GROMACS .gro file of C-alpha atoms in nm:
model
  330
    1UNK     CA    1   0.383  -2.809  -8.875
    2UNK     CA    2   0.215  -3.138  -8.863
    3UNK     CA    3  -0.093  -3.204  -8.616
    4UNK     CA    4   0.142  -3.452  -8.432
    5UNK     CA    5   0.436  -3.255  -8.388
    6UNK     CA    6   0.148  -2.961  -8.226
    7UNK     CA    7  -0.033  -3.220  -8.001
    8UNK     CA    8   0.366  -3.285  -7.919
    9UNK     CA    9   0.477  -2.929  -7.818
   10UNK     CA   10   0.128  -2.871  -7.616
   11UNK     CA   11   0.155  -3.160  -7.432
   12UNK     CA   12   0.554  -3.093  -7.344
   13UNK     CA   13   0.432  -2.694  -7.286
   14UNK     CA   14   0.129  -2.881  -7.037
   15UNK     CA   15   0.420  -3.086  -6.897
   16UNK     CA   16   0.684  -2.788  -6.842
   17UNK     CA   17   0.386  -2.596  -6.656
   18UNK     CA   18   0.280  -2.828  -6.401
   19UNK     CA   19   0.669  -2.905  -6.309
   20UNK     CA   20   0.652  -2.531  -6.245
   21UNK     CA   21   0.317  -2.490  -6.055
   22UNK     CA   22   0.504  -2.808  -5.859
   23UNK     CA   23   0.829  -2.714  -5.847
   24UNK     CA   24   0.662  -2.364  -5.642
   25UNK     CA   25   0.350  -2.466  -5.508
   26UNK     CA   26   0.431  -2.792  -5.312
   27UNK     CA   27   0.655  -2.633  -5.016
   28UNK     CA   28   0.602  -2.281  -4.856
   29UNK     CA   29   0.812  -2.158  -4.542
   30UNK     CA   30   0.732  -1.964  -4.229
   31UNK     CA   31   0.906  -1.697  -4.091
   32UNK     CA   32   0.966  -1.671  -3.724
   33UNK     CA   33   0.723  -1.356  -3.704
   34UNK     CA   34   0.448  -1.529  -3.909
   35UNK     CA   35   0.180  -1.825  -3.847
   36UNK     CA   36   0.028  -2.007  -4.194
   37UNK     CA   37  -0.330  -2.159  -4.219
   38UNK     CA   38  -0.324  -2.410  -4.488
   39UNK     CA   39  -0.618  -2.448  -4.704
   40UNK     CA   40  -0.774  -2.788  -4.842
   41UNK     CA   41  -0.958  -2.674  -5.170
   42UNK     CA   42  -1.113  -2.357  -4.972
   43UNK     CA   43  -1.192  -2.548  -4.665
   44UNK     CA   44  -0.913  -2.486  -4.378
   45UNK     CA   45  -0.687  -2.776  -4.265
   46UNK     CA   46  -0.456  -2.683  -4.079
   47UNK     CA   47  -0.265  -2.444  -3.875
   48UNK     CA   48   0.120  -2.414  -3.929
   49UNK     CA   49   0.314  -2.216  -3.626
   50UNK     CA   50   0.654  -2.350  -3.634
   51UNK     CA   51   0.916  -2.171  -3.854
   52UNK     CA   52   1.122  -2.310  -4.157
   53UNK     CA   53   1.015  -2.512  -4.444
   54UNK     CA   54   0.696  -2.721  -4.499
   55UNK     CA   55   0.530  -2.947  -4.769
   56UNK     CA   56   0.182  -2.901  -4.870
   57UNK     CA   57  -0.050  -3.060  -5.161
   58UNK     CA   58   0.018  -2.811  -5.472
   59UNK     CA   59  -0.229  -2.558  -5.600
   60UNK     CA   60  -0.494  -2.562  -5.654
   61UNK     CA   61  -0.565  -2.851  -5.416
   62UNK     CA   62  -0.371  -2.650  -5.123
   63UNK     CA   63  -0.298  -2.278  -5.084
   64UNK     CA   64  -0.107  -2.116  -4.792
   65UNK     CA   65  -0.271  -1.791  -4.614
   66UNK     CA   66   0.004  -1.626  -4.393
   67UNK     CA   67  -0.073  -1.400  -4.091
   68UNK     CA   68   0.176  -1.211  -3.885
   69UNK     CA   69   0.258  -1.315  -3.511
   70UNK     CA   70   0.325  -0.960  -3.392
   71UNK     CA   71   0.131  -0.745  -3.156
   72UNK     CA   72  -0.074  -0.440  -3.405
   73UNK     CA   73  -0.172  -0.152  -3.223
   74UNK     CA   74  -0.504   0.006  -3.308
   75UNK     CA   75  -0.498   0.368  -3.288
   76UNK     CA   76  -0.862   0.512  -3.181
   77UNK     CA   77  -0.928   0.847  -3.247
   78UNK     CA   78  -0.622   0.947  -3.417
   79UNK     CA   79  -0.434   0.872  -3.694
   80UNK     CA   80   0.020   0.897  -3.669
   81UNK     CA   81   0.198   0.845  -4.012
   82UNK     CA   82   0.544   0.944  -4.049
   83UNK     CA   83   0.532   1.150  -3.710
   84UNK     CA   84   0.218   1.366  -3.850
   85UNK     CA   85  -0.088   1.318  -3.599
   86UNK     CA   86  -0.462   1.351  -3.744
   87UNK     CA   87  -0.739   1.381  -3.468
   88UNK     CA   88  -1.095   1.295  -3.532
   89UNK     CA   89  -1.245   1.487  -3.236
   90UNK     CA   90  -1.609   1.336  -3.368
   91UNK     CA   91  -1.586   1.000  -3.259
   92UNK     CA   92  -1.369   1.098  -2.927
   93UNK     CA   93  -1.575   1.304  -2.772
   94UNK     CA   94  -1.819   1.142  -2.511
   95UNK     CA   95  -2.008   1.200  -2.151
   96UNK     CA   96  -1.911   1.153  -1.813
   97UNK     CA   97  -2.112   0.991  -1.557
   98UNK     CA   98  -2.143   1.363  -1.422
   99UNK     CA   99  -2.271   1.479  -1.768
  100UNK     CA  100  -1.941   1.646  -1.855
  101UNK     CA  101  -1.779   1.650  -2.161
  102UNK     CA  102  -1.450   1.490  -2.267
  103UNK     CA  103  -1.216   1.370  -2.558
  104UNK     CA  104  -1.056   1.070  -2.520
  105UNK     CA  105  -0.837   0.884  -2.752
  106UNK     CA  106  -0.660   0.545  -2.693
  107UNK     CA  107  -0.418   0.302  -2.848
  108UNK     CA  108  -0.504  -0.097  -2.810
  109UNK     CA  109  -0.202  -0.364  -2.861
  110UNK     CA  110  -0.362  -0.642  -2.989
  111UNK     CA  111  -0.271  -1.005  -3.159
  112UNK     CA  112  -0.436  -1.306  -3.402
  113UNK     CA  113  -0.508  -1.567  -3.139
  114UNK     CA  114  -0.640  -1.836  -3.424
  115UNK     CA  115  -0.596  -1.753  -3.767
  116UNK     CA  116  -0.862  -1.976  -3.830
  117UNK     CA  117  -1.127  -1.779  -3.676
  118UNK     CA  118  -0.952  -1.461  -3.811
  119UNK     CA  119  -0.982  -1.530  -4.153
  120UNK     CA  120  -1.325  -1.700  -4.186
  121UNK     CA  121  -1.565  -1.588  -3.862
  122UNK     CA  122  -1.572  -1.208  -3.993
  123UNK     CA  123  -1.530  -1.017  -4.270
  124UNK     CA  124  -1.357  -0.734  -4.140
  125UNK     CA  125  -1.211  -0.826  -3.804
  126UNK     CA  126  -1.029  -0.558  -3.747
  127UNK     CA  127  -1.343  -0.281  -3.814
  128UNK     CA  128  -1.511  -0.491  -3.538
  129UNK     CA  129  -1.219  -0.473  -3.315
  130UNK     CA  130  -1.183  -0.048  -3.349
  131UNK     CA  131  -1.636  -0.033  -3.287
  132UNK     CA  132  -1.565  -0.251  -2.978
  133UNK     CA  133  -1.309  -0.027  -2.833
  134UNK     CA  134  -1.550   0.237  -2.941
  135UNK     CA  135  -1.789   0.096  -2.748
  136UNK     CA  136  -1.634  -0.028  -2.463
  137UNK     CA  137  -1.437   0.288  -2.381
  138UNK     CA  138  -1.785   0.517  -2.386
  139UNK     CA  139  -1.924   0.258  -2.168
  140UNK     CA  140  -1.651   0.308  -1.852
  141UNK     CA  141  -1.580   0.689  -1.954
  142UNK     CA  142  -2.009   0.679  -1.903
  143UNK     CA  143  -1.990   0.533  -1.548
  144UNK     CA  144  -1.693   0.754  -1.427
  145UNK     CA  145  -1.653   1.077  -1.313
  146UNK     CA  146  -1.491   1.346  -1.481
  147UNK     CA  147  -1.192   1.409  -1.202
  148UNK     CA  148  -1.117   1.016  -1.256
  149UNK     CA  149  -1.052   1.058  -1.645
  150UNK     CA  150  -0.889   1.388  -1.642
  151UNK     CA  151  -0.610   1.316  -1.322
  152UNK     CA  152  -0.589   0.992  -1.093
  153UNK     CA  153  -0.818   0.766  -1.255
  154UNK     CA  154  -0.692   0.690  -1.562
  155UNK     CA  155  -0.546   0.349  -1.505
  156UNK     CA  156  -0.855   0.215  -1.326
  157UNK     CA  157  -1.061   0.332  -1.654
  158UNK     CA  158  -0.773   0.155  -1.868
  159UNK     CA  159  -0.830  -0.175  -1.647
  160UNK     CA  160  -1.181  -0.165  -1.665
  161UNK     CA  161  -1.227  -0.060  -2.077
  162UNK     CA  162  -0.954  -0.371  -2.131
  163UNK     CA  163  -1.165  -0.596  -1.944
  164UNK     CA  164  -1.450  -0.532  -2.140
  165UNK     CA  165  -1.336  -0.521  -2.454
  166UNK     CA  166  -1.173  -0.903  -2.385
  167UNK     CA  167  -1.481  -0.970  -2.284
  168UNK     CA  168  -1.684  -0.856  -2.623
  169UNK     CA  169  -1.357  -1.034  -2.799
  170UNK     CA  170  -1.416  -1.354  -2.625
  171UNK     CA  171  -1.803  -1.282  -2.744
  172UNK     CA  172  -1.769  -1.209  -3.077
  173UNK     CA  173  -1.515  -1.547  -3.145
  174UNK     CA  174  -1.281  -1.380  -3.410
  175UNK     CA  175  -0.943  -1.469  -3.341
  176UNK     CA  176  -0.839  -1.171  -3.149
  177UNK     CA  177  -0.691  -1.127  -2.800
  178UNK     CA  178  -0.646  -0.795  -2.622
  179UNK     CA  179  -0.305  -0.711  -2.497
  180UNK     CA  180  -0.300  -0.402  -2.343
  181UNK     CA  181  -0.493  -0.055  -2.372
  182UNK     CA  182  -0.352   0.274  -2.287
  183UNK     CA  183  -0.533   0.611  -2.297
  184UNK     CA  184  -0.315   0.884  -2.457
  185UNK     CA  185  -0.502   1.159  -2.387
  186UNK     CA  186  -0.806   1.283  -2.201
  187UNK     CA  187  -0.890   1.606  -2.301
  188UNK     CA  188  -1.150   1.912  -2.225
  189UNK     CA  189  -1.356   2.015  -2.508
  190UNK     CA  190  -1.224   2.392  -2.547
  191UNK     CA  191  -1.027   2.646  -2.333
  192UNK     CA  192  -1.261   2.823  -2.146
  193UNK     CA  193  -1.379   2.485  -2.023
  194UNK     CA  194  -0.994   2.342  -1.947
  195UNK     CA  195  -0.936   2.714  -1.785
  196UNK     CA  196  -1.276   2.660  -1.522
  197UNK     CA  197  -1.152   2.303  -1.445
  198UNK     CA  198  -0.789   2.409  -1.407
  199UNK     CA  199  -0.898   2.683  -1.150
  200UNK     CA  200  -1.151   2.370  -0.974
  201UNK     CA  201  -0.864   2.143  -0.975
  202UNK     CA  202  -0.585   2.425  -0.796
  203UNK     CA  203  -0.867   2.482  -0.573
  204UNK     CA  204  -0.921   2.117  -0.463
  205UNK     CA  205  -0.496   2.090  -0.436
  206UNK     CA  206  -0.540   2.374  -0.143
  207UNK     CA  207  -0.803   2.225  -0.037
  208UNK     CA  208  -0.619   1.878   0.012
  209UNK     CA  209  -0.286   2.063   0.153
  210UNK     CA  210  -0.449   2.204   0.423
  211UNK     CA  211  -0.641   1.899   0.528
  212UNK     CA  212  -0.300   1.738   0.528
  213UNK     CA  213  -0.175   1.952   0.732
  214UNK     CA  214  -0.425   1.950   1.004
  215UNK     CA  215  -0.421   1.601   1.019
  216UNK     CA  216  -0.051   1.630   1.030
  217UNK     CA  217  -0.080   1.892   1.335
  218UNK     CA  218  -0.325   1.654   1.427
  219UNK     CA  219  -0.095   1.349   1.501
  220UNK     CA  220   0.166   1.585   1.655
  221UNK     CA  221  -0.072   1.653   1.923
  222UNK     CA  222  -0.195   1.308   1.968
  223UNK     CA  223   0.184   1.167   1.997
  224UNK     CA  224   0.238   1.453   2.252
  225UNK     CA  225  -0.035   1.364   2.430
  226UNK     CA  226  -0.002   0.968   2.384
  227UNK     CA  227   0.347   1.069   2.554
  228UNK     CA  228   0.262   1.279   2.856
  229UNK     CA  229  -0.021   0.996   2.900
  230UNK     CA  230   0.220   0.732   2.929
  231UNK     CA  231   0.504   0.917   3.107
  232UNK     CA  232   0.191   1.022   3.385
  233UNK     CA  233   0.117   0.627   3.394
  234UNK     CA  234   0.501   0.532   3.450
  235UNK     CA  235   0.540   0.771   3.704
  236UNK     CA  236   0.204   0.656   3.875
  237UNK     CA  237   0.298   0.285   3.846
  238UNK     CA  238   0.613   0.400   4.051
  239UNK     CA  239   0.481   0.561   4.278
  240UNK     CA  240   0.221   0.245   4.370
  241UNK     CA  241   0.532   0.032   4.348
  242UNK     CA  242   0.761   0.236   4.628
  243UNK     CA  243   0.460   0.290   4.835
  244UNK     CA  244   0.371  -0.117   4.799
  245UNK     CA  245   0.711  -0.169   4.885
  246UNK     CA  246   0.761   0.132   5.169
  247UNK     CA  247   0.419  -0.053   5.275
  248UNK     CA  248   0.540  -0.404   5.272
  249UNK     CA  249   0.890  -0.249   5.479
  250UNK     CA  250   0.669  -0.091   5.736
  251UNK     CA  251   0.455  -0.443   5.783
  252UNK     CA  252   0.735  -0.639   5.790
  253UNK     CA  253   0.909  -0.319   6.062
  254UNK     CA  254   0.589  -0.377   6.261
  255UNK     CA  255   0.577  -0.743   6.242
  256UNK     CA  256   0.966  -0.719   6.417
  257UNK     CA  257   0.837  -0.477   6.712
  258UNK     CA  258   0.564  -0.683   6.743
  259UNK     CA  259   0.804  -0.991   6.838
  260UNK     CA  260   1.005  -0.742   7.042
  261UNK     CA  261   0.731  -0.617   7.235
  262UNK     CA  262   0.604  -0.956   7.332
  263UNK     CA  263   0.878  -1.047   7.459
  264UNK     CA  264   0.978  -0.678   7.698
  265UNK     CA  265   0.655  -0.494   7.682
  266UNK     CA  266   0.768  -0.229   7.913
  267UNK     CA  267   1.129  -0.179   7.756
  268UNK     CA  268   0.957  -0.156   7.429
  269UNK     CA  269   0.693   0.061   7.525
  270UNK     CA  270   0.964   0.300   7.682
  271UNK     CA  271   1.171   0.283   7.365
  272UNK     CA  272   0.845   0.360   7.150
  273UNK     CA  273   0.786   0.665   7.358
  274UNK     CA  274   1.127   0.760   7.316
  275UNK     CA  275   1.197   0.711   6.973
  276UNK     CA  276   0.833   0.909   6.908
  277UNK     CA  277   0.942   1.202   7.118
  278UNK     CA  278   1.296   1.247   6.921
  279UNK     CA  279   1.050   1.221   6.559
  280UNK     CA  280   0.849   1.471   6.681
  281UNK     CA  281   1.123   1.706   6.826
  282UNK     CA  282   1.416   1.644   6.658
  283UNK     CA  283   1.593   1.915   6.870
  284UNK     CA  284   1.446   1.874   7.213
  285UNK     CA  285   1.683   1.814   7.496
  286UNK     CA  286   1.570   1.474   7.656
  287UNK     CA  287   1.612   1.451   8.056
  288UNK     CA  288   1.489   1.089   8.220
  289UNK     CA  289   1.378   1.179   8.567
  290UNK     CA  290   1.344   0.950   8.925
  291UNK     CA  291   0.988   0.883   9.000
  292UNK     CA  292   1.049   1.102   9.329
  293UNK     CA  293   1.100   1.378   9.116
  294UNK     CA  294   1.457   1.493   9.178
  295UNK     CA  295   1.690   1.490   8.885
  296UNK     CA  296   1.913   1.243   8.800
  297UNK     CA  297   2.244   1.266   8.568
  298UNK     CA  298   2.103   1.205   8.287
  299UNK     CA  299   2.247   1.011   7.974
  300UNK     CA  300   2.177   1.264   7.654
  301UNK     CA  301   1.967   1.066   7.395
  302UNK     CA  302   2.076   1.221   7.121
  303UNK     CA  303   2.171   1.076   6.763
  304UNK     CA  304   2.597   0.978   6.712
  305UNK     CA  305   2.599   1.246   6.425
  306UNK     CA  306   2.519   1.529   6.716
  307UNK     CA  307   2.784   1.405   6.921
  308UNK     CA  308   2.965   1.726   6.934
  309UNK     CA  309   2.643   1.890   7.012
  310UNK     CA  310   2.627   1.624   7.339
  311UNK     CA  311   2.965   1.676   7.471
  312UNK     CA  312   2.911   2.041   7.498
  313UNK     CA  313   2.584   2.010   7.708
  314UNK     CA  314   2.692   2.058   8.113
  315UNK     CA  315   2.637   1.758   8.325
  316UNK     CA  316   2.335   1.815   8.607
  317UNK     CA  317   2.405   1.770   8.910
  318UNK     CA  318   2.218   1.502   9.138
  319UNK     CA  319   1.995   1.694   9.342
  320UNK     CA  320   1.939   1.417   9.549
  321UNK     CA  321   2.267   1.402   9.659
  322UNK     CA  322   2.317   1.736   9.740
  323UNK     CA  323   2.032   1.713   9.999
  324UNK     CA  324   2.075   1.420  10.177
  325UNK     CA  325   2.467   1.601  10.266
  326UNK     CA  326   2.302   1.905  10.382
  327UNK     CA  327   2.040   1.729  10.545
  328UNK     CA  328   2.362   1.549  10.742
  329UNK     CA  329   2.507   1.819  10.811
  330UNK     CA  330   2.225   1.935  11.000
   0.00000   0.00000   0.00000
């Protein structure tokens, strides 16, 4: 083989190669699940989000670093793989802020915000990401009590643990944003220790039940009371209305007899007298007498409904009459 013909073949072999380094390394796609930071001989360009095909310079001028748009979830303080759980009770267990002891484990959904930063501002991103949840999660299990992180507190120590470690995120610039955290469990370090707190806890239940209860018995008694209050101020307030009213009558009675007697003192007076006499005896047998003293027929006062009562009384005689005939006859 002459030197010509092997200068030939290398430079066709040279050719062959770059069409293939072109042919491959000029275009890249992008998944709908993935993001691609594009890379100018090492120094980042560009950020590629949109699905489907793209052109690019080929390598080594260009090279295409793909990063997944999913949520992860970073398990702390356990370990699942294909349904088998491994605990690492060293770095869960931690103080309350009442100096009890607890193990706590949680699970962090988390996502690349900028691949950019994700790549290039850390080494290992994700090692900083599990020490901050580390971190973050002592420091609100340190402020709370031990009641909050074994029963009702748990989602205010989930709020308060996420907003932190956004917070330390935001600080330490590395492409990550915090999704959600959940604690999966919150544990007592051994039995005799979950037995004292079980029998503290059933204790503090009673406790609460019977409080309830007197409070309920409580507002019975009030809304009784509240009741009988109001139904003694109804009847009151009636009472002040029919005697303003019986009041008002009786002016307005007076005001009448008033006129009346202006204008006939003496029959009024009489009537008055009269009218007095039948309130005070109701059953008295009313007899109007002459000013000389003899008797005359009289005209029973007495009220329509005793009418029968009237017609059986006998009629008086005049005594006057009777003695001015004997005194005749004499």
């Amino acid at each position: 083989m002459t030197l010509k013909r092997l200068y030939t073949l290398t430079g066709l072999a040279a050719v062959i190669v770059i069409a293939i380094i072109l042919a491959f390394t000029t275009w890249f796609t992008v998944d709908e699940s993935d993001q691609a930071v594009i890379m100018t001989l090492g120094e980042v360009q560009d950020t590629v989000t949109e699905s489907g095909l793209h052109v690019k310079w080929p390598w080594p001028i260009q090279k295409v670093e793909k990063l997944s748009k999913e949520t992860f979830s970073l398990q702390f303080g356990y370990e699942e793989k294909d349904g088998d759980v491994k605990d690492f009770p060293a770095e869960t267990k931690m103080i309350t802020g009442d100096e009890n002891i607890v193990l706590a484990d949680m699970v962090v959904q988390w996502k690349i915000s900028d691949p950019k930063k994700f790549l290039f501002a850390s080494e290992e991103p994700e090692e900083i990401l599990y020490d901050s949840t580390s971190s973050s999660l002592r420091s609100i299990i340190g402020s709370s009590k031990i009641d909050d992180a074994l029963t009702s507190g748990k989602a205010d120590i989930e709020k308060e643990v996420q907003e932190l470690l956004g917070e330390l995120m935001a600080k330490y610039d590395i492409g990550i944003s915090i999704l959600a955290v959940k604690l999966q469990d919150v544990d007592l370090p051994n039995e005799e220790v979950r037995k004292s707190f079980t029998n503290v806890t059933d204790a503090r239940e009673t406790m609460n039940t019977k409080i309830n209860e007197a409070k309920k018995y409580e507002n019975q008694k009030r809304e009784e009371a509240l009741g009988e209050k109001d139904a003694i101020i109804s009847k009151a307030q009636g009472d002040k209305t029919a005697r303003i009213q019986k009041a008002i009558g009786e002016t307005s009675k007076f005001n009448a007899l008033f006129a009346e007697y202006k204008n006939a003192k003496e029959l009024t007076q009489k009537r008055l007298i009269l009218e007095t006499i039948d309130q005070v005896l109701p059953n008295a047998q009313i007899y109007i007498m002459k000013d000389d003293g003899n008797t005359m027929k009289y005209l029973p006062l007495i009220d329509p409904s005793k009418g029968s009562q009237a017609a059986q009384q006998p009629a008086v005689p005049k005594a006057s009459e009777e003695g001015s005939g004997k005194k005749d006859g004499q």
